[in-house]
Each structure stands twice: as structure tokens, then as C-alpha cells.
XYZ file of C-alpha atoms in Angstrom:
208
model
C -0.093 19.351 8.493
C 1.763 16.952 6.436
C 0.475 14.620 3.614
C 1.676 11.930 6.235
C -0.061 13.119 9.275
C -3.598 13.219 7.220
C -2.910 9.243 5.968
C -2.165 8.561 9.515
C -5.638 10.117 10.552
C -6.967 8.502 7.930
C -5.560 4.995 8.888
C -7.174 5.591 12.358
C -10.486 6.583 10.560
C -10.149 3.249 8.878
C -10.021 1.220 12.095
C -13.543 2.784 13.525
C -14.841 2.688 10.264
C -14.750 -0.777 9.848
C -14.723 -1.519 13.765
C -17.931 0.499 14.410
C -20.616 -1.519 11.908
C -18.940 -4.932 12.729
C -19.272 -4.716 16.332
C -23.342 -3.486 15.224
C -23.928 -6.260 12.847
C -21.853 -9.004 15.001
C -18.478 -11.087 14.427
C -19.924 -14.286 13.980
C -18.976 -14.054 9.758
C -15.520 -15.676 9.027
C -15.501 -13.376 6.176
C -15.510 -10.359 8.662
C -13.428 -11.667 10.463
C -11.009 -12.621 8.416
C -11.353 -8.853 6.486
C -11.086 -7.101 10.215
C -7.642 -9.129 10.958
C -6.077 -8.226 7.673
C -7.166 -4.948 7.194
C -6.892 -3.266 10.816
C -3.565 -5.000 11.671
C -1.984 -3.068 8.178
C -3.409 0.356 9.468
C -1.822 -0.583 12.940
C 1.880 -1.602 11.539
C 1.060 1.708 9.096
C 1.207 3.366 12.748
C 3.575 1.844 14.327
C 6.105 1.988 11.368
C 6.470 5.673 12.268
C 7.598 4.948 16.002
C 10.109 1.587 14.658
C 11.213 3.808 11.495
C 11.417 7.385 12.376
C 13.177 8.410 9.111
C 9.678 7.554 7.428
C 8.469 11.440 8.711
C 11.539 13.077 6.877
C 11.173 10.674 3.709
C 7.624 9.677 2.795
C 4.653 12.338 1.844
C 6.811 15.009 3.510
C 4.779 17.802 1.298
C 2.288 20.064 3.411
C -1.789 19.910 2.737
C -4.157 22.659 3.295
C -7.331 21.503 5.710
C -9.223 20.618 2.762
C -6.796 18.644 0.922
C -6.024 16.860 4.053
C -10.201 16.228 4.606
C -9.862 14.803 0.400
C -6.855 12.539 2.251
C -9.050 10.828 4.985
C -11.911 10.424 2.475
C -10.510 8.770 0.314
C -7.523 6.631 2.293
C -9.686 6.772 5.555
C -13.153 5.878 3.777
C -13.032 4.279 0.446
C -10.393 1.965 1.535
C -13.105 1.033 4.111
C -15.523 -0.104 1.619
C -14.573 -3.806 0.792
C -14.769 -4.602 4.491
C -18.458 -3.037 4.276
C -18.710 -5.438 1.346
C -17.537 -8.208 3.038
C -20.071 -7.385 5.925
C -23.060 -7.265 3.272
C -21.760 -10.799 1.713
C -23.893 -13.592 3.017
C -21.795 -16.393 1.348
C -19.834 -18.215 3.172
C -16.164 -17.595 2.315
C -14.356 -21.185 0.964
C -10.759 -22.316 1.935
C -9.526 -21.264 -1.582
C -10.610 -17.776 -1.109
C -8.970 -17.824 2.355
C -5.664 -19.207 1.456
C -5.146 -16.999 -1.899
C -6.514 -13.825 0.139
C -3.646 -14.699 2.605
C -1.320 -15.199 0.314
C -1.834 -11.830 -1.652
C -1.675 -10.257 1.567
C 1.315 -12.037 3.116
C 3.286 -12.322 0.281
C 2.507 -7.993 -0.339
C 3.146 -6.705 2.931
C 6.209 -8.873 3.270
C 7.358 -7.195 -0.626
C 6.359 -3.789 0.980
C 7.712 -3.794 4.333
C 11.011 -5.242 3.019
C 11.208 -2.564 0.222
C 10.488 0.326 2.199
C 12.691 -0.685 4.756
C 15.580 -1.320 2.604
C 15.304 2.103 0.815
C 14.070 3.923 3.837
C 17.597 2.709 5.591
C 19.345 3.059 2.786
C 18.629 6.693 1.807
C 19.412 7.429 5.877
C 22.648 6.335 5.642
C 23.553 8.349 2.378
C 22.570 5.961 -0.701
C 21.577 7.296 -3.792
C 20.268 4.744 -5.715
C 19.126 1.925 -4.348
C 19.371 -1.180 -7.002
C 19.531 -4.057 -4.848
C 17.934 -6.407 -2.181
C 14.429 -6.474 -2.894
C 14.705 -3.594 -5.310
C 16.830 -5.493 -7.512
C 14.589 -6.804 -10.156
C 11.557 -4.316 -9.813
C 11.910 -0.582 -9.901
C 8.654 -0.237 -7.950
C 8.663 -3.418 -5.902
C 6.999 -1.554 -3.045
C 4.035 -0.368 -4.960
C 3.885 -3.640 -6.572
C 3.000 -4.858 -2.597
C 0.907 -2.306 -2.166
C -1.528 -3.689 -4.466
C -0.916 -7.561 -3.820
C -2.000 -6.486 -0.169
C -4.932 -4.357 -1.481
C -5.899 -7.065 -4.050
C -5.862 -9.477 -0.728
C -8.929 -7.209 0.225
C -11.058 -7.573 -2.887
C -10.292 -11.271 -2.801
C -11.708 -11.555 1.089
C -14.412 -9.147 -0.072
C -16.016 -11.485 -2.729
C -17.026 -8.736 -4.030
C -16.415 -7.516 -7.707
C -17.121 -4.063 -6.344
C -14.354 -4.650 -4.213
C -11.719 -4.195 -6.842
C -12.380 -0.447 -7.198
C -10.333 -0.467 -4.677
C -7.034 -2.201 -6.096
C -8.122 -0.238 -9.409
C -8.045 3.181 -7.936
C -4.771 2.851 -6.237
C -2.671 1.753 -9.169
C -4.569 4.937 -11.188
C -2.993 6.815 -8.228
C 0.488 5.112 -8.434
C 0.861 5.363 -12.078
C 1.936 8.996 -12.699
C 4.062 8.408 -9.383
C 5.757 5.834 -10.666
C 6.323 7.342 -14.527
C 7.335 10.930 -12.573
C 9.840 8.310 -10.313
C 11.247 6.688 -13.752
C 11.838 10.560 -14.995
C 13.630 11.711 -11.656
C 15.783 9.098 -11.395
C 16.907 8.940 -14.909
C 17.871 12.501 -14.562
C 19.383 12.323 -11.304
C 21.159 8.950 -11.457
C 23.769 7.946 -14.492
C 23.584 4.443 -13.502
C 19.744 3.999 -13.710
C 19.885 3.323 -16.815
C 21.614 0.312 -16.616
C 19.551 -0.480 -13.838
C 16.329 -0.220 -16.124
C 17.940 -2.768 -18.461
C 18.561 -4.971 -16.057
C 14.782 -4.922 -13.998
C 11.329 -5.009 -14.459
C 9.091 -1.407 -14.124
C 6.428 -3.367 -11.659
C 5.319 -7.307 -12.688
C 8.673 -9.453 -13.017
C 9.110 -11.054 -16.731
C 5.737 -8.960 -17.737
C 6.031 -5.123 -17.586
């Protein structure tokens, strides 16, 4: 099994895991709501990107997993994720308009960063790029991962809860060393990344 067949699993674990308790405890919370919409439609596009993109299976988490790191895989992508929707479902407060419309925006504004990025470079590297320095990758190196965890933060924000941000918090621990081991392989492999480094941000534009 691939390290992108367990994340699918664990995108599907995702969807009953938040599903499941919802349907027990009732819909009738905007907060839910809200969370379920957000939250299951990413794990569905996560699915059906593999069916609109298929170079994603040659390109992305390629590297095989034994059963049990696959089983650490849906634990952690399949049930931590889950847990600011349970924390949404165990928030009695009312959610407000400005929580809405800046946990939409985060999450809007991050898949759309995302999509675009991965789409661009996933093309791109199909049709026999090497480095890809332009588009939406033009003025941050990791512009995907920087989407990532707009549409993660989106989750914590719908949440209310501060809990919620371990969520957010542990996935930019996880992209870190990706993104300094990135840095590393395409300085070595590209001569014109370093220009490209001059010229861009690492993840936040005008701060890092």
C-alpha cells in the first residue's frame, strides 16, 4: 500500500467519523453544520482529485507503508483531523456571522491557494517541467502548504474551540522538515532556484 492509498482511507474514515455522532446528536447546530459542509466536501474533492488528476498517484506520497505505518496514517489524518468537528459538536454557543464569514474565508481563500498550486505543479511536472517558479508558485515556494493550513485554520475558527488549533499546529510541525528537506532538494537539483529564492517568500508573503 502506498502512503496515498492509507490518506485516502483515512479521508473516508474522516467522513463517518464526523458523519456518525452528528447524525446521533442531530443537525439542528449551524456550527455543525457549517463544520460538516467544509470539512466532508475537502475529503470528497481529496477523492475525487485522484479520478480528475490521475498524475497525483505517480507524484504525491508515492513511498510504500507497512500495515502499521499505514494504521499510524488513518489515526492520525483519519482521526485527529476529526476532532475539531467533535469540538464543534460539544460547543453550545451559537456561532456569530464574524466567525462564519472569516471561517469561510480561510477556507475558500486555502483550498482555492491549494487546488491551484497543486494543479499547476502537478501539470507541470507531467508535461516535463523542472522547476516550477510561476503562476501561483511565483511568490511563495510552498504556496500549497501555505493553503493547507489557511483551510485547516478555517476548521479551528468554525470549531470555537482553542483546542481546535492542535490541529493547524500539528500539521505545520509535520510540514516543516518537508518543506526545509524541499528548500535542500531543490537547491541541489535546480541552478536557477536560487534566484528564485531571492525573488519569493519561503511560506507567508512579505513575512517569512
Amino acid at each position: 500500500m502506498t502512503q496515498l492509498q492509507a490518506i485516502n482511507i483515512a479521508k473516508v474514515t474522516t467522513i463517518v467519523g464526523l458523519l456518525v455522532p452528528a447524525l446521533v446528536l442531530g443537525l439542528d447546530s449551524g456550527r455543525v453544520a457549517i463544520y460538516l459542509a467544509l470539512h466532508i466536501s475537502y475529503c470528497l474533492w481529496w477523492l475525487l482529485e485522484e479520478v480528475l488528476f490521475p498524475w497525483r498517484t505517480t507524484q504525491l506520497f508515492t513511498e510504500l507503508v507497512s500495515p502499521l505505518q499505514a494504521a499510524a496514517v488513518v489515526l492520525y489524518v483519519g482521526v485527529f483531523y476529526a476532532v475539531p468537528g467533535w469540538l464543534a459538536m460539544a460547543n453550545p454557543v451559537p456561532i456569530g456571522p464574524l466567525t462564519i464569514a472569516l471561517g469561510l474565508s480561510l477556507y475558500i481563500f486555502g483550498s482555492l491557494l491549494n487546488t491551484a498550486a497543486d494543479v499547476q505543479k502537478g501539470t507541470a511536472k507531467d508535461l516535463g517541467a523542472t522547476l516550477v517558479a510561476d503562476g501561483a508558485w511565483r511568490r511563495v515556494r510552498h504556496v500549497n502548504y501555505l493553503g493547507d493550513l489557511l483551510r485547516y485554520s478555517s476548521f479551528a475558527v468554525i470549531a470555537g474551540s482553542p483546542w481546535a488549533w492542535l490541529l493547524p499546529a500539528s500539521v505545520l510541525a509535520l510540514y516543516l522538515p518537508r518543506m526545509i528537506r524541499k528548500e535542500a532538494s531543490m537547491a541541489e537539483r535546480y541552478p536557477a532556484f536560487e534566484a528564485y529564492r531571492q525573488s519569493s517568500w519561503w511560506l507567508l508573503p512579505g513575512l517569512v
